[in-house]
Coordinates of N, CA and C in Angstrom, one line a residue:
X13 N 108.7 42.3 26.1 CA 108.5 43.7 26.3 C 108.8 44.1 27.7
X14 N 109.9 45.0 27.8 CA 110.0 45.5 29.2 C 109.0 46.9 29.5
X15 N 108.6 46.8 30.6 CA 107.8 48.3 31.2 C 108.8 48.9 32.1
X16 N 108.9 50.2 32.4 CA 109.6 50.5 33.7 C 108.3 50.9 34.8
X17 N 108.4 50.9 36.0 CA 107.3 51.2 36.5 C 107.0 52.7 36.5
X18 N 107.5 53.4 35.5 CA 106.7 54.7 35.6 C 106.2 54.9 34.1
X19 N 106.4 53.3 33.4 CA 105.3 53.4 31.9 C 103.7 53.2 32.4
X20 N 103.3 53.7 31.1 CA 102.1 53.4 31.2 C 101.8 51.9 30.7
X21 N 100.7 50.9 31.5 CA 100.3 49.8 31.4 C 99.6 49.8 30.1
X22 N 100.2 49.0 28.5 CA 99.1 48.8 27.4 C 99.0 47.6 27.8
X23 N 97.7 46.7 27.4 CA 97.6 45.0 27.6 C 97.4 44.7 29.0
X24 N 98.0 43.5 29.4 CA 97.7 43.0 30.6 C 98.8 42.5 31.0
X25 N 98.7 41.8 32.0 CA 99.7 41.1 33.0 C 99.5 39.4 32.6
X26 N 100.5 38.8 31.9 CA 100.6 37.5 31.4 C 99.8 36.7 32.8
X27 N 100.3 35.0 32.3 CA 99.9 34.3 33.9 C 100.8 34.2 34.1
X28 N 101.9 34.4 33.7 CA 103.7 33.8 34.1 C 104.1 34.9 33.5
X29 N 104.1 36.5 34.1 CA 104.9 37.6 34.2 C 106.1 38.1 35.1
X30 N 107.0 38.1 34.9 CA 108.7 38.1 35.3 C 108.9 39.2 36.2
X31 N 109.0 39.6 37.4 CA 109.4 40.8 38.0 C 110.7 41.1 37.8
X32 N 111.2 42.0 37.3 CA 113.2 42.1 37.8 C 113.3 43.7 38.5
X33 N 114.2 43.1 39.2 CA 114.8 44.8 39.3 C 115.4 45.4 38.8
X34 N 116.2 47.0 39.2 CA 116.5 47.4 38.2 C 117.8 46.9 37.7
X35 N 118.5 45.7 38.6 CA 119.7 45.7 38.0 C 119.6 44.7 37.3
X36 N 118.4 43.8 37.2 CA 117.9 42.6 36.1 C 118.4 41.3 36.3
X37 N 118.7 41.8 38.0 CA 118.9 40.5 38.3 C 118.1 39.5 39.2
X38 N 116.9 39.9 39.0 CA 115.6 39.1 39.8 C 115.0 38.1 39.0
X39 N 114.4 37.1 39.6 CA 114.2 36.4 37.9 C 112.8 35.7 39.4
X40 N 111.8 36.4 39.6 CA 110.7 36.7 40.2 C 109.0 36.2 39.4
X41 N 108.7 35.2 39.7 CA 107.2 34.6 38.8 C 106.3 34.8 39.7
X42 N 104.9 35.6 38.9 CA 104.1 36.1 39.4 C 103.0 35.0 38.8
X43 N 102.4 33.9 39.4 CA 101.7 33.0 38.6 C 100.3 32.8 38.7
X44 N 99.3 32.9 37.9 CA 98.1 32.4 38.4 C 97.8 31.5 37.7
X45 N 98.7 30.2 37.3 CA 98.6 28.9 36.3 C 98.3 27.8 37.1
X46 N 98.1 26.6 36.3 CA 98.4 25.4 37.3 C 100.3 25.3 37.2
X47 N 100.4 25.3 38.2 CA 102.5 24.9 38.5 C 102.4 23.8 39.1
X48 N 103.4 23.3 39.1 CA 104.4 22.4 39.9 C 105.5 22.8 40.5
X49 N 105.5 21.9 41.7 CA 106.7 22.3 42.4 C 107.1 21.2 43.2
X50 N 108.3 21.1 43.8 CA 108.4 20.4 44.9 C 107.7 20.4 46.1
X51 N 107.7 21.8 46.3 CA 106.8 22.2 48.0 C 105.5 22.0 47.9
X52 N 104.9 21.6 47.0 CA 103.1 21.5 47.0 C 103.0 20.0 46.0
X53 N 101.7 20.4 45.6 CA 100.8 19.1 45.3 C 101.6 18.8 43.8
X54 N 101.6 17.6 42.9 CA 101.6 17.7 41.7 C 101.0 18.8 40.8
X55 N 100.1 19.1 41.1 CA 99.2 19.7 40.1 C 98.2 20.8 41.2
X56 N 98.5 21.9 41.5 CA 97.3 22.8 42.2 C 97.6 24.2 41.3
X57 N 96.3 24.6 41.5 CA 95.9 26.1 41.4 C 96.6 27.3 41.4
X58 N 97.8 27.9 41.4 CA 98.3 28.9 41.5 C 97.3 30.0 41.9
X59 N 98.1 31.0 43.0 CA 97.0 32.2 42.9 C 97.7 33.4 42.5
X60 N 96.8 34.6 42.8 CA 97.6 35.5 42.4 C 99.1 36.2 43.2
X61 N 98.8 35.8 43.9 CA 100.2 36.3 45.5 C 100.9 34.8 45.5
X62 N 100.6 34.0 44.9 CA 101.5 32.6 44.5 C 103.3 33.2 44.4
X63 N 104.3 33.6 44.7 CA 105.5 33.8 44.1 C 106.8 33.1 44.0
X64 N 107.4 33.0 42.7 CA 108.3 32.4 42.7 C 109.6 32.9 42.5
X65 N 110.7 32.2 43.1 CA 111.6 33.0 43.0 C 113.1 32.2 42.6
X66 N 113.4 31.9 41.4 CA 114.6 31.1 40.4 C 114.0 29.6 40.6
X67 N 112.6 29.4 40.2 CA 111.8 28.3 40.1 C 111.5 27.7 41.1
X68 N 111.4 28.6 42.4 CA 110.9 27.5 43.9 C 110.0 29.0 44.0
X69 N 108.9 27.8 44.7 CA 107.7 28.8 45.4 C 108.3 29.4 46.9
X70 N 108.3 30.4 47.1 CA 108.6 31.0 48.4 C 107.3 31.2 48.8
X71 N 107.4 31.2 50.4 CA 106.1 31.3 51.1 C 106.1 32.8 51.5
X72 N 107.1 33.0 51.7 CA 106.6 35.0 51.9 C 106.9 36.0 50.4
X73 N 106.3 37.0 50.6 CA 107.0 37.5 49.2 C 108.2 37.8 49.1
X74 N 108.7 37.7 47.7 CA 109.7 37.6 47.6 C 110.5 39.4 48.0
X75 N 112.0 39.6 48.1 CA 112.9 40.6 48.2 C 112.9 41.4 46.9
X76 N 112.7 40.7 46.6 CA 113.0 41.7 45.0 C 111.4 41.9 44.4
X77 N 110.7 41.6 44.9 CA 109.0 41.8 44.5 C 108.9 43.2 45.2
X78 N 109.0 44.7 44.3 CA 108.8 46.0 45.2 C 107.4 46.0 44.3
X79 N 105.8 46.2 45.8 CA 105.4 46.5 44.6 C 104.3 46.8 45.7
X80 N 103.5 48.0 45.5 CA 102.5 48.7 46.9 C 101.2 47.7 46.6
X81 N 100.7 48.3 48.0 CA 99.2 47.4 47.7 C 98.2 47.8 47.3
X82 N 98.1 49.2 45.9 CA 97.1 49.6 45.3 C 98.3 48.7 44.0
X83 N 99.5 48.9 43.7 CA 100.1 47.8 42.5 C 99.2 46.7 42.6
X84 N 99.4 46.0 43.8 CA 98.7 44.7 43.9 C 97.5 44.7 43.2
X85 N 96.8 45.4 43.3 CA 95.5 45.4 43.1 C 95.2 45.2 41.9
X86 N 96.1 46.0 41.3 CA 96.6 46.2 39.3 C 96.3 44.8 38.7
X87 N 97.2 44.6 39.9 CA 97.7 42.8 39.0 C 96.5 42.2 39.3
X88 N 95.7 42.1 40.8 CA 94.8 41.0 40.8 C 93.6 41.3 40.0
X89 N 93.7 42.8 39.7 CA 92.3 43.0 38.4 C 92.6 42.5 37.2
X90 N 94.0 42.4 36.8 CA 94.0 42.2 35.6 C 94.1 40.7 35.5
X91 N 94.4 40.0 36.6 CA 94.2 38.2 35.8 C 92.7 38.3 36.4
X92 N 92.2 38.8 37.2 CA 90.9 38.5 37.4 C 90.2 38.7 35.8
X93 N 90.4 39.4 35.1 CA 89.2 39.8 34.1 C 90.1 39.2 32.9
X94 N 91.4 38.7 32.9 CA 92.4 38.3 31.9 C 91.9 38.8 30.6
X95 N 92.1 40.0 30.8 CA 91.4 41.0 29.3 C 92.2 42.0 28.9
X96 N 92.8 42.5 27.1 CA 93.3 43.5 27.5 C 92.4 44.6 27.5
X97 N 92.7 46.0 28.4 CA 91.6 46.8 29.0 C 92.1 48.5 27.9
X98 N 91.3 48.9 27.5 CA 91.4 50.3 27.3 C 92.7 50.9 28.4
X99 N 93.7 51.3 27.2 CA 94.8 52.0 28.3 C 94.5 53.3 29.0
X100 N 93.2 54.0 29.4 CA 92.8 54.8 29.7 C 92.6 54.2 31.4
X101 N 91.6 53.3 31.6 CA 91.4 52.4 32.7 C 92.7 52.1 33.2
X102 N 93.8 51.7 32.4 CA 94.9 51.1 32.8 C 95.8 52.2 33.8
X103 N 95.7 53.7 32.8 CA 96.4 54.9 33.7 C 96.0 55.2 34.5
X104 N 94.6 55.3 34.7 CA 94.0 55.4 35.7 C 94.4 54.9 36.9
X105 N 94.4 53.1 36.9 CA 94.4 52.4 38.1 C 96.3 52.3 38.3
X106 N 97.3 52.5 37.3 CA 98.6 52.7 37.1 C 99.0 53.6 38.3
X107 N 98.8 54.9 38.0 CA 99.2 56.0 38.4 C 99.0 55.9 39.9
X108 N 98.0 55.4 40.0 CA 97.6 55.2 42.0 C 99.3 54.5 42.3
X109 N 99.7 53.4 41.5 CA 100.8 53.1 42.2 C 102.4 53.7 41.8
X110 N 102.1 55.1 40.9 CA 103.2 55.5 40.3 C 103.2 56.4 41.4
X111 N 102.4 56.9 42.0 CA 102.3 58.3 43.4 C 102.6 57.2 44.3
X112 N 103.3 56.4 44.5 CA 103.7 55.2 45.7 C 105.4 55.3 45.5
X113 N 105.7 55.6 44.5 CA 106.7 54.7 43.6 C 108.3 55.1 44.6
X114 N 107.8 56.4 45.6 CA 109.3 56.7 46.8 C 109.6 55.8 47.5
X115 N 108.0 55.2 48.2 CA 107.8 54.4 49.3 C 108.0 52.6 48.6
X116 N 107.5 52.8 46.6 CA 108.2 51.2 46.6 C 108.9 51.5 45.3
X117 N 110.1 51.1 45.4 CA 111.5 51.3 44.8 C 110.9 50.9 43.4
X118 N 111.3 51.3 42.0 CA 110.9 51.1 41.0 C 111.4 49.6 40.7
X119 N 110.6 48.9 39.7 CA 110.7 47.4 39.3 C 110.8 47.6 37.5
X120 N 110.6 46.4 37.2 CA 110.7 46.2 35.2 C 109.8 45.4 36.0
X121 N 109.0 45.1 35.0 CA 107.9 44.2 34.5 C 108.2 43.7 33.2
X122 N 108.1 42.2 32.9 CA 108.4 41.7 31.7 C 107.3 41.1 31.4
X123 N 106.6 41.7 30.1 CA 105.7 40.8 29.6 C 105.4 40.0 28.6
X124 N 105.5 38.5 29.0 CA 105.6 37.7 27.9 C 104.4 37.4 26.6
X125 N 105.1 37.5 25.1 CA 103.9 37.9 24.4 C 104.2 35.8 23.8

């Protein structure tokens, strides 16, 4: 399921949810799993600012990750509670980053079911 970022949020944010931009060519992981990588341990923790970017962990955020820091918040509430929430709650806390959306360029969200 694609969102554009001026949909409204139904459900939640996967652990392994895909950022693209709008030309769909970002291929951007947003992870709070256990991963592997080259650059880290066998087996650690993911967090939620973890990002990956065509299967390597980058240490700053990624170029193609447009996303404000009331969005941020979006995301860290929703793997925090890994619940899906009343889409009432969801517009609510949505909209704070849809009145952002000049200052951060619009994204797709892909959510894997």
């Amino acid at each position: 399921m694609f969102l554009h970022s001026k949909d409204v949020v139904h459900g939640c944010l996967d652990f392994s949810s895909v950022v693209l931009d709008r030309h769909l060519n970002a291929k951007t992981i947003i992870s709070a799993s256990i991963h592997r990588t080259k650059s880290s341990r066998a087996a650690c923790r993911g967090k939620v600012d973890d990002v990956f970017h065509n299967g390597d962990l980058v240490s700053a955020p990624s170029k193609y990750m447009r996303i404000s820091e009331k969005g941020m918040k979006l995301v860290e509430y929703m793997f925090a509670t890994n619940l899906r929430f009343p889409p009432t709650i969801g517009r609510v806390r949505y909209n704070d980053w849809i009145e952002e959306c000049d200052e951060n360029p619009p994204v797709f969200i892909m959510f894997p079911h």
